CSV table of C-alpha atoms and ligand atoms in Angstrom, one decimal:
chain,number,residue,atom,x,y,z
R,1,MET,CA,-18.8,4.5,135.2
R,2,SER,CA,-20.8,5.6,132.1
R,3,GLU,CA,-24.0,4.1,131.1
R,4,ILE,CA,-24.3,2.8,127.2
R,5,GLN,CA,-28.2,3.1,126.5
R,6,GLN,CA,-30.2,2.0,123.6
R,7,PHE,CA,-28.0,2.5,120.1
R,8,PRO,CA,-30.6,2.5,116.8
R,9,ALA,CA,-31.6,-1.0,115.6
R,10,ASP,CA,-29.5,-1.2,112.8
R,11,PHE,CA,-26.5,0.3,114.3
R,12,ILE,CA,-23.7,-1.8,113.1
R,13,TRP,CA,-20.7,-3.3,115.6
R,14,GLY,CA,-18.0,-4.3,114.3
R,15,VAL,CA,-14.3,-4.7,114.6
R,16,ALA,CA,-11.3,-3.3,112.9
R,17,THR,CA,-7.6,-4.4,111.6
R,18,SER,CA,-5.0,-4.0,108.6
R,19,ALA,CA,-3.1,-6.3,106.3
R,20,PHE,CA,0.3,-4.9,107.3
R,21,GLN,CA,-0.5,-5.3,111.1
R,22,ILE,CA,-1.8,-9.2,110.8
R,23,GLU,CA,-1.5,-10.7,107.8
R,24,GLY,CA,2.2,-11.9,108.0
R,25,GLY,CA,2.5,-14.1,104.4
R,26,ALA,CA,5.1,-10.9,103.7
R,27,SER,CA,5.9,-12.5,100.1
R,28,ALA,CA,3.5,-15.5,100.2
R,29,ASP,CA,2.5,-16.1,96.4
R,30,GLY,CA,3.8,-13.4,94.6
R,31,LYS,CA,3.1,-10.8,97.0
R,32,GLY,CA,5.7,-7.7,96.1
R,33,PRO,CA,7.4,-5.8,99.1
R,34,SER,CA,5.9,-2.4,100.6
R,35,ILE,CA,7.5,0.5,102.1
R,36,TRP,CA,6.8,-1.6,105.4
R,37,ASP,CA,8.7,-4.2,104.4
R,38,THR,CA,11.2,-2.2,103.7
R,39,PHE,CA,10.8,0.1,106.8
R,40,SER,CA,10.4,-3.0,109.5
R,41,HIS,CA,13.6,-4.3,108.5
R,42,THR,CA,15.8,-1.6,108.5
R,43,PRO,CA,17.5,-1.5,111.6
R,44,GLY,CA,16.6,0.7,114.3
R,45,LYS,CA,13.1,1.4,113.0
R,46,ILE,CA,10.7,-0.5,115.1
R,47,ILE,CA,11.2,-0.3,118.8
R,48,ASP,CA,11.3,-4.1,119.4
R,49,GLY,CA,13.1,-5.4,116.1
R,50,GLY,CA,9.7,-6.7,115.1
R,51,THR,CA,8.8,-6.9,111.4
R,52,GLY,CA,5.6,-8.0,109.2
R,53,ASP,CA,6.9,-10.9,107.8
R,54,VAL,CA,4.4,-13.4,110.3
R,55,ALA,CA,2.5,-11.0,112.4
R,56,CYS,CA,-0.7,-12.7,113.5
R,57,ASP,CA,-0.3,-15.2,110.2
R,58,HIS,CA,-3.4,-13.7,109.3
R,59,TYR,CA,-3.1,-15.1,105.9
R,60,HIS,CA,-3.1,-18.3,106.6
R,61,ARG,CA,-5.6,-18.1,109.6
R,62,TYR,CA,-7.8,-16.0,108.6
R,63,ALA,CA,-10.8,-18.6,108.7
R,64,GLU,CA,-10.0,-19.2,112.5
R,65,ASP,CA,-10.2,-15.2,112.7
R,66,VAL,CA,-13.4,-14.6,110.9
R,67,ALA,CA,-15.2,-17.8,113.1
R,68,LEU,CA,-13.5,-15.4,116.4
R,69,MET,CA,-15.3,-12.5,114.7
R,70,ALA,CA,-18.9,-14.9,114.4
R,71,GLY,CA,-18.3,-16.3,118.0
R,72,LEU,CA,-18.3,-12.3,119.1
R,73,HIS,CA,-21.4,-11.8,117.3
R,74,VAL,CA,-20.1,-8.9,115.2
R,75,ASP,CA,-22.2,-7.4,112.9
R,76,ALA,CA,-18.9,-6.3,110.0
R,77,TYR,CA,-14.9,-6.7,109.8
R,78,ARG,CA,-13.1,-3.4,108.5
R,79,PHE,CA,-10.1,-4.9,107.0
R,80,SER,CA,-7.5,-3.2,104.6
R,81,ILE,CA,-6.5,-4.5,100.8
R,82,ALA,CA,-2.3,-4.9,100.8
R,83,TRP,CA,-2.0,-3.4,97.2
R,84,SER,CA,1.6,-5.4,96.8
R,85,ARG,CA,-0.4,-8.4,97.3
R,86,VAL,CA,-2.8,-7.8,94.4
R,87,GLN,CA,-0.7,-6.0,92.0
R,88,PRO,CA,3.0,-6.4,93.6
R,89,ALA,CA,4.6,-3.5,91.8
R,90,GLY,CA,1.7,-1.2,91.9
R,91,LYS,CA,1.5,-0.6,88.5
R,92,GLY,CA,1.5,-3.4,85.5
R,93,ALA,CA,0.3,-7.2,86.3
R,94,TRP,CA,-2.4,-7.9,88.7
R,95,ASN,CA,-1.5,-10.6,90.9
R,96,GLU,CA,-4.5,-13.2,90.8
R,97,ALA,CA,-3.3,-15.5,93.7
R,98,GLY,CA,-3.4,-12.3,95.8
R,99,PHE,CA,-6.5,-11.3,94.9
R,100,ALA,CA,-7.9,-15.0,95.5
R,101,PHE,CA,-6.6,-14.7,99.2
R,102,TYR,CA,-9.7,-11.7,99.5
R,103,ASP,CA,-12.1,-13.5,97.4
R,104,ARG,CA,-11.4,-16.5,100.2
R,105,LEU,CA,-11.6,-14.2,103.0
R,106,LEU,CA,-14.7,-12.3,101.8
R,107,THR,CA,-16.2,-15.7,101.0
R,108,GLU,CA,-15.2,-16.4,104.6
R,109,LEU,CA,-17.2,-13.8,105.7
R,110,ALA,CA,-20.2,-14.3,104.2
R,111,ALA,CA,-20.7,-17.4,105.5
R,112,LYS,CA,-20.8,-16.1,108.6
R,113,ASN,CA,-23.0,-13.0,107.8
R,114,ILE,CA,-20.6,-10.5,108.6
R,115,ASP,CA,-20.3,-7.6,106.4
R,116,ALA,CA,-17.0,-6.7,104.7
R,117,HIS,CA,-15.9,-3.1,104.8
R,118,VAL,CA,-12.6,-2.4,102.9
R,119,THR,CA,-9.9,0.2,103.1
R,120,LEU,CA,-7.4,0.6,99.8
R,121,TYR,CA,-4.7,1.8,101.5
R,122,HIS,CA,-3.4,1.6,105.1
R,123,TRP,CA,-0.5,3.1,104.6
R,124,ASP,CA,1.6,-0.1,103.0
R,125,LEU,CA,2.6,1.4,99.6
R,126,PRO,CA,4.0,-1.0,96.6
R,127,GLN,CA,7.7,-0.6,97.5
R,128,ALA,CA,8.4,-0.9,93.7
R,129,LEU,CA,6.2,2.5,93.6
R,130,GLN,CA,8.3,4.3,96.2
R,131,ASP,CA,11.3,3.6,94.1
R,132,GLU,CA,10.0,6.1,91.8
R,133,GLY,CA,8.8,8.9,94.4
R,134,GLY,CA,6.4,7.5,96.2
R,135,TRP,CA,3.1,10.1,97.3
R,136,LEU,CA,5.9,12.7,96.5
R,137,ASN,CA,5.2,11.8,92.9
R,138,ARG,CA,1.7,13.1,91.7
R,139,ASP,CA,1.7,10.0,89.2
R,140,THR,CA,1.0,7.6,92.7
R,141,ALA,CA,-2.2,9.2,92.9
R,142,LYS,CA,-2.9,7.4,89.1
R,143,GLN,CA,-1.9,4.4,90.1
R,144,PHE,CA,-3.8,4.5,92.9
R,145,ALA,CA,-7.2,5.3,91.4
R,146,GLU,CA,-6.6,2.1,89.0
R,147,TYR,CA,-6.1,-0.1,91.7
R,148,ALA,CA,-9.0,1.4,93.5
R,149,ALA,CA,-11.5,1.0,90.1
R,150,GLU,CA,-9.9,-2.7,90.0
R,151,VAL,CA,-10.8,-3.9,93.6
R,152,ALA,CA,-14.3,-2.1,92.9
R,153,ARG,CA,-14.7,-3.7,89.8
R,154,ARG,CA,-14.0,-7.2,91.5
R,155,PHE,CA,-15.3,-7.1,95.1
R,156,GLY,CA,-17.6,-3.9,95.0
R,157,ASN,CA,-20.7,-6.1,94.7
R,158,ARG,CA,-19.7,-8.5,98.2
R,159,VAL,CA,-18.4,-5.5,100.6
R,160,LYS,CA,-20.8,-2.8,102.1
R,161,THR,CA,-18.3,0.0,102.1
R,162,ILE,CA,-14.6,0.7,100.1
R,163,ALA,CA,-12.7,3.7,101.9
R,164,THR,CA,-10.2,5.3,99.7
R,165,HIS,CA,-7.3,6.2,102.7
R,166,ASN,CA,-7.0,5.4,105.9
R,167,GLU,CA,-5.6,8.3,108.0
R,168,PRO,CA,-3.7,10.2,105.1
R,169,TRP,CA,-2.8,12.8,108.4
R,170,CYS,CA,-0.4,10.0,109.4
R,171,THR,CA,0.9,9.3,105.9
R,172,ALA,CA,1.9,12.2,105.5
R,173,ASN,CA,2.9,13.7,108.7
R,174,LEU,CA,4.9,10.5,110.3
R,175,GLY,CA,5.9,8.9,107.5
R,176,TYR,CA,7.0,12.6,106.0
R,177,GLY,CA,7.3,14.7,108.5
R,178,ASN,CA,9.2,13.4,111.2
R,179,ALA,CA,10.0,10.0,110.0
R,180,GLN,CA,8.3,7.9,112.8
R,181,PHE,CA,6.8,5.8,109.9
R,182,ALA,CA,7.6,4.7,106.5
R,183,PRO,CA,9.4,5.6,104.1
R,184,GLY,CA,10.7,7.3,107.2
R,185,VAL,CA,11.3,10.9,105.5
R,186,ALA,CA,11.5,13.9,108.0
R,187,ASP,CA,10.7,17.2,105.6
R,188,LEU,CA,8.0,19.6,106.1
R,189,ARG,CA,7.8,20.6,102.6
R,190,GLN,CA,7.4,16.8,101.4
R,191,SER,CA,4.6,16.3,104.2
R,192,ILE,CA,2.7,18.7,102.9
R,193,GLN,CA,2.8,18.1,99.1
R,194,VAL,CA,2.4,14.3,100.0
R,195,SER,CA,-0.6,15.4,101.8
R,196,HIS,CA,-1.9,17.0,98.7
R,197,HIS,CA,-1.4,14.0,96.5
R,198,LEU,CA,-3.0,11.9,99.0
R,199,LEU,CA,-6.1,13.7,98.6
R,200,LEU,CA,-5.7,14.0,95.2
R,201,SER,CA,-5.6,10.5,94.8
R,202,HIS,CA,-8.6,9.9,97.2
R,203,GLY,CA,-10.5,12.1,94.3
R,204,LEU,CA,-9.0,10.5,91.5
R,205,ALA,CA,-10.1,6.8,93.2
R,206,MET,CA,-14.0,8.0,93.6
R,207,GLN,CA,-14.5,8.8,90.6
R,208,ALA,CA,-12.5,5.7,88.8
R,209,MET,CA,-14.5,3.8,91.5
R,210,ARG,CA,-17.9,5.6,90.6
R,211,LYS,CA,-17.5,4.8,86.8
R,212,VAL,CA,-17.0,1.1,87.2
R,213,GLY,CA,-20.4,0.8,89.3
R,214,SER,CA,-20.9,-1.1,92.4
R,215,SER,CA,-23.0,-1.5,95.1
R,216,ALA,CA,-20.4,-0.3,97.6
R,217,LYS,CA,-21.0,2.5,99.5
R,218,LEU,CA,-17.6,4.3,99.1
R,219,GLY,CA,-15.7,7.4,101.5
R,220,ILE,CA,-12.5,7.8,103.1
R,221,VAL,CA,-11.2,7.1,106.8
R,222,LEU,CA,-9.6,10.0,108.7
R,223,ASN,CA,-7.7,10.5,111.9
R,224,GLN,CA,-9.4,13.4,114.1
R,225,TRP,CA,-9.1,15.0,117.6
R,226,THR,CA,-10.3,18.6,118.7
R,227,ALA,CA,-7.9,20.8,119.9
R,228,HIS,CA,-7.3,22.0,123.2
R,229,PRO,CA,-5.1,25.2,124.6
R,230,ALA,CA,-3.4,23.6,127.8
R,231,THR,CA,-3.9,27.4,129.4
R,232,ASP,CA,-5.3,30.4,128.1
R,233,SER,CA,-2.3,32.0,126.8
R,234,GLN,CA,-2.6,33.8,123.8
R,235,ALA,CA,0.5,31.7,121.9
R,236,ASP,CA,-1.7,28.7,123.5
R,237,ARG,CA,-4.7,29.4,122.1
R,238,GLU,CA,-2.9,30.0,118.5
R,239,LEU,CA,-1.9,27.1,118.3
R,240,ALA,CA,-4.6,24.9,119.0
R,241,ALA,CA,-6.4,26.3,116.5
R,242,PHE,CA,-3.7,26.3,114.2
R,243,GLU,CA,-3.4,22.7,115.4
R,244,TYR,CA,-7.3,22.1,114.4
R,245,SER,CA,-6.8,23.3,111.2
R,246,ARG,CA,-3.7,21.7,110.0
R,247,SER,CA,-4.8,18.2,111.0
R,248,VAL,CA,-8.3,18.2,110.9
R,249,GLU,CA,-10.0,21.1,108.6
R,250,TRP,CA,-6.8,20.5,106.1
R,251,PHE,CA,-7.9,17.3,105.3
R,252,MET,CA,-12.0,17.8,105.4
R,253,ASP,CA,-11.9,21.5,103.8
R,254,PRO,CA,-10.5,19.8,100.0
R,255,ILE,CA,-13.1,17.3,100.1
R,256,PHE,CA,-16.1,19.0,101.5
R,257,LYS,CA,-15.2,22.7,100.8
R,258,GLY,CA,-12.7,22.5,97.8
R,259,ARG,CA,-10.2,24.1,99.2
R,260,TYR,CA,-7.8,24.6,101.7
R,261,PRO,CA,-8.3,26.2,105.3
R,262,GLU,CA,-6.8,29.7,105.2
R,263,LEU,CA,-5.5,29.5,108.9
R,264,ALA,CA,-2.9,26.8,107.8
R,265,LEU,CA,-2.3,27.6,104.3
R,266,LYS,CA,-1.1,30.6,105.4
R,267,ALA,CA,0.9,29.5,107.8
R,268,HIS,CA,2.6,26.8,106.0
R,269,GLY,CA,3.6,29.4,103.7
R,270,ALA,CA,6.8,28.4,101.3
R,271,ASN,CA,6.0,24.9,102.2
R,272,ALA,CA,2.5,24.7,100.6
R,273,PRO,CA,1.8,22.7,98.2
R,274,VAL,CA,2.2,23.0,94.5
R,275,ILE,CA,-1.6,22.2,93.3
R,276,HIS,CA,-2.6,22.1,89.7
R,277,ASP,CA,-5.6,23.7,88.0
R,278,ASN,CA,-8.6,21.1,88.2
R,279,ASP,CA,-6.9,19.0,91.8
R,280,PHE,CA,-9.9,20.7,94.1
R,281,ASN,CA,-12.4,19.6,91.5
R,282,ASP,CA,-10.9,16.1,91.3
R,283,ILE,CA,-10.6,16.0,95.3
R,284,ARG,CA,-14.0,17.5,96.2
R,285,GLN,CA,-16.2,14.1,95.2
R,286,PRO,CA,-19.2,13.7,97.2
R,287,ILE,CA,-18.4,10.9,99.5
R,288,ASP,CA,-21.1,8.1,101.0
R,289,PHE,CA,-19.6,8.2,104.1
R,290,LEU,CA,-16.5,9.6,106.7
R,291,GLY,CA,-14.9,7.6,108.8
R,292,CYS,CA,-13.8,8.7,111.8
R,293,ASN,CA,-10.9,7.4,114.2
R,294,TYR,CA,-10.8,8.8,117.6
R,295,TYR,CA,-8.5,8.0,120.3
R,296,PHE,CA,-7.4,11.1,121.9
R,297,ARG,CA,-7.5,15.3,122.0
R,298,ALA,CA,-4.8,17.4,120.6
R,299,PHE,CA,-3.6,19.0,124.1
R,300,CYS,CA,-1.6,22.5,122.5
R,301,SER,CA,1.0,24.3,125.0
R,302,ALA,CA,3.4,26.5,123.5
R,303,GLU,CA,5.7,26.4,126.7
R,304,VAL,CA,8.8,24.7,126.3
R,305,PRO,CA,8.6,22.1,127.7
R,306,PRO,CA,4.8,21.8,126.7
R,307,ARG,CA,2.9,21.5,129.5
R,308,ALA,CA,0.8,17.8,129.2
R,309,PRO,CA,-3.0,17.3,130.1
R,310,ALA,CA,-4.2,16.4,133.7
R,311,ALA,CA,-5.5,13.5,132.4
R,312,ALA,CA,-7.9,12.8,134.8
R,313,LEU,CA,-9.0,9.0,133.5
R,314,GLY,CA,-5.3,8.4,132.8
R,315,VAL,CA,-3.4,7.6,129.8
R,316,THR,CA,-2.9,4.0,127.9
R,317,ASP,CA,0.0,2.4,127.3
R,318,MET,CA,0.6,4.2,124.3
R,319,GLY,CA,0.9,7.1,126.3
R,320,TRP,CA,-2.2,8.4,125.0
R,321,GLU,CA,-4.7,10.6,127.2
R,322,ILE,CA,-7.9,9.2,127.8
R,323,TYR,CA,-10.6,11.8,126.6
R,324,PRO,CA,-13.7,10.5,125.7
R,325,GLN,CA,-15.7,13.8,126.0
R,326,GLY,CA,-13.2,15.3,122.6
R,327,LEU,CA,-15.4,12.4,121.0
R,328,THR,CA,-18.6,14.2,121.6
R,329,GLU,CA,-17.2,17.7,120.9
R,330,LEU,CA,-15.2,16.8,117.8
R,331,LEU,CA,-18.5,14.8,115.9
R,332,LEU,CA,-20.3,17.6,117.0
R,333,LYS,CA,-18.1,20.6,115.5
R,334,LEU,CA,-17.5,18.4,112.4
R,335,ASN,CA,-21.6,18.4,112.2
R,336,LYS,CA,-22.1,22.0,112.3
R,337,ASP,CA,-19.0,23.1,110.0
R,338,TYR,CA,-19.9,20.7,107.2
R,339,ASP,CA,-22.4,18.5,105.6
R,340,LEU,CA,-21.8,15.2,107.0
R,341,PRO,CA,-22.5,11.9,105.1
R,342,PRO,CA,-23.6,9.2,107.6
R,343,VAL,CA,-19.9,8.7,110.0
R,344,TYR,CA,-19.0,5.7,111.0
R,345,ILE,CA,-16.4,5.5,114.3
R,346,THR,CA,-13.7,3.4,112.2
R,347,GLU,CA,-11.1,2.9,114.9
R,348,ASN,CA,-11.2,3.4,118.4
R,349,GLY,CA,-9.8,2.0,121.7
R,350,MET,CA,-6.7,1.5,123.8
R,351,ALA,CA,-3.5,-0.3,123.9
R,352,ASN,CA,-3.2,-2.0,127.5
R,353,ARG,CA,-0.6,-4.3,128.9
R,354,ASP,CA,-2.6,-7.6,129.0
R,355,ALA,CA,-1.3,-10.7,129.7
R,356,VAL,CA,-3.3,-14.5,130.1
R,357,VAL,CA,-3.3,-15.5,133.8
R,358,ASP,CA,-4.8,-18.8,133.6
R,359,GLY,CA,-6.6,-18.6,130.2
R,360,ARG,CA,-7.9,-15.3,131.1
R,361,VAL,CA,-7.3,-11.8,130.0
R,362,HIS,CA,-8.6,-8.9,132.6
R,363,ASP,CA,-8.8,-5.9,130.5
R,364,ALA,CA,-11.5,-3.8,132.9
R,365,GLN,CA,-9.2,-1.2,131.7
R,366,ARG,CA,-10.1,-1.5,127.9
R,367,ILE,CA,-13.9,-2.1,129.0
R,368,ASP,CA,-14.2,1.1,130.7
R,369,PHE,CA,-12.2,3.1,127.7
R,370,VAL,CA,-14.8,1.7,125.5
R,371,THR,CA,-17.9,2.1,127.3
R,372,ARG,CA,-17.1,5.2,128.1
R,373,HIS,CA,-16.6,6.2,124.3
R,374,LEU,CA,-19.5,4.5,123.4
R,375,ALA,CA,-21.4,6.5,125.7
R,376,ALA,CA,-19.7,9.7,124.1
R,377,LEU,CA,-20.9,8.5,120.7
R,378,GLN,CA,-24.4,8.5,121.9
R,379,GLU,CA,-24.1,11.8,123.9
R,380,ALA,CA,-23.2,13.1,120.1
R,381,MET,CA,-26.0,11.3,118.7
R,382,HIS,CA,-28.6,12.6,120.8
R,383,GLN,CA,-27.5,15.8,119.6
R,384,GLY,CA,-27.9,15.0,115.8
R,385,VAL,CA,-24.9,13.2,114.5
R,386,LYS,CA,-25.9,10.7,112.4
R,387,VAL,CA,-23.3,7.4,112.8
R,388,ASP,CA,-24.3,4.3,111.3
R,389,GLY,CA,-21.4,1.9,113.4
R,390,TYR,CA,-18.6,1.7,115.2
R,391,PHE,CA,-15.7,-0.2,114.8
R,392,LEU,CA,-13.1,-1.4,117.8
R,393,TRP,CA,-9.7,-1.5,117.0
R,394,SER,CA,-8.7,-3.9,117.0
R,395,LEU,CA,-9.6,-8.0,116.8
R,396,LEU,CA,-6.5,-8.7,117.2
R,397,ASP,CA,-3.2,-7.8,119.0
R,398,ASN,CA,-0.9,-6.9,116.0
R,399,PHE,CA,1.9,-5.1,114.7
R,400,GLU,CA,1.7,-1.7,115.7
R,401,TRP,CA,3.6,-0.2,113.3
R,402,ASN,CA,7.2,1.3,114.8
R,403,SER,CA,5.9,0.0,118.2
R,404,GLY,CA,6.4,-3.5,116.7
R,405,TYR,CA,4.3,-5.9,119.0
R,406,ALA,CA,5.1,-4.1,122.1
R,407,LYS,CA,1.6,-2.5,122.1
R,408,ARG,CA,-1.4,-4.7,122.3
R,409,PHE,CA,-4.7,-3.2,121.0
R,410,GLY,CA,-6.7,-6.2,120.6
R,411,ILE,CA,-9.5,-7.7,122.2
R,412,VAL,CA,-8.3,-10.7,121.8
R,413,HIS,CA,-5.0,-11.7,122.9
R,414,VAL,CA,-2.1,-13.1,120.5
R,415,ASP,CA,0.5,-15.2,121.5
R,416,TYR,CA,3.3,-14.4,119.1
R,417,GLU,CA,5.1,-17.6,119.6
R,418,THR,CA,2.6,-19.9,120.1
R,419,GLN,CA,0.1,-17.7,117.4
R,420,GLN,CA,-2.7,-18.8,120.0
R,421,ARG,CA,-5.9,-16.3,120.3
R,422,THR,CA,-7.6,-16.1,123.8
R,423,LEU,CA,-10.6,-14.2,124.2
R,424,LYS,CA,-9.6,-11.2,126.9
R,425,ASP,CA,-12.6,-10.2,129.2
R,426,SER,CA,-13.2,-7.2,126.7
R,427,ALA,CA,-14.5,-9.6,123.9
R,428,LEU,CA,-16.2,-11.6,126.2
R,429,TRP,CA,-18.0,-7.5,127.3
R,430,TYR,CA,-18.6,-6.7,124.0
R,431,ARG,CA,-20.2,-9.7,122.8
R,432,GLY,CA,-22.6,-9.4,125.9
R,433,LEU,CA,-23.0,-5.5,124.9
R,434,ILE,CA,-23.8,-7.1,121.1
R,435,ASP,CA,-26.5,-9.0,122.2
R,436,ALA,CA,-28.1,-6.9,125.0
R,437,GLN,CA,-28.3,-3.9,122.1
R,438,ARG,CA,-29.8,-6.4,119.8
R,439,LYS,CA,-32.6,-7.8,122.6
R,440,ALA,CA,-33.3,-4.9,123.8
Y,1,LIG,C1,-4.4,4.4,114.1
Y,1,LIG,C2,-4.0,2.9,112.8
Y,1,LIG,C3,-4.4,1.6,113.2
Y,1,LIG,C4,-3.7,1.4,114.6
Y,1,LIG,C5,-4.2,2.5,115.5
Y,1,LIG,C6,-3.8,2.3,117.0
Y,1,LIG,O1,-3.4,5.5,113.4
Y,1,LIG,O2,-4.7,3.8,112.1
Y,1,LIG,O3,-3.4,1.2,112.4
Y,1,LIG,O4,-2.3,1.4,114.6
Y,1,LIG,O5,-3.7,3.9,115.0
């Protein structure tokens, strides 16, 4: 197994969740429906038929969950705000009862000395905005900026960071490209236009939040990977280059360089997005941090059926190849290609077939996974990448989108019948790691 060495003394150790995946309280205290409420209630969309109605009931059990985190000795908690909880229709009236929930959560976190890292959009668009075209409608970007400014105004001095989006790649490609995620559209042209509006909304939100002024650092969270050709064939090499361009550079270049990457833009041809004159000026806003979510590499095969990687370290319960060295490679490449602000690994973790046996959950696979990725992260840091923290996905087993409750990513096991939380071995191990890092 890889060895983890000493991280910088001020390195942040955290855990992550998102609103729809854990909160429940789907219509509590005036919350409006989101596209994930609609989608998860549509028969056939979620593998096990799960919905977000109750999830981990975090809306009611947040104090217990914060106490759990405190018991794990984490420095920081990354969570998202459900837009339709604080603004039920996505525009117009604010829902004070919704803001009150996050106020209580922040109070509880502060009492336990846990820093808050907030994401504004983790995929749960208010359904009312979807009814007006959702992210395909440019106006949604403007509504998003208003929502962002309001959150910054109310909470900006009580949270360490605010990220505009979580993984806009997924919103565009899974929500509009292959219909796996809400709102369930499969249309390449639309997905590319949506990605542009998401980037625009990020830029407008950054400007709106800067205007408000707060102590929070502002940035964005992207899911990223390296792309490797399956063989040395020209077709595979071209596919890998296209994959990296359309997935990683597509979101990085507009933010850092004020343009789309040429390779992907050309390849998109007639599906290229409609861009207004000033859009890149709006999008290219300085960010204080970059959140990087890393789970796997892209293995690119042009053959039919495509070749699969040898997966020397196996695959997770999602079927995702375990490939820790991809994290080192990715960070070094990003650091070379862009003038990076400090980076947080805002998500990393694995789904595992976990079960409670005699009150314990023996998830040695997860401990091995996280250990290897931390060692890979450390390697990138030794080679000069500035990384300020690591957030393990996830604190709790939760609603894993179209996989429902069938996939368990938590370091804390959740029994969905009783809502009982049980620390897995990985949780105890993570606490031990954090303690050892602090002592050294
Ligand atoms: C990421 C999502 C997160 C979770 C993990 C497994 O893509 O941001 O909500 O589903 O994958």
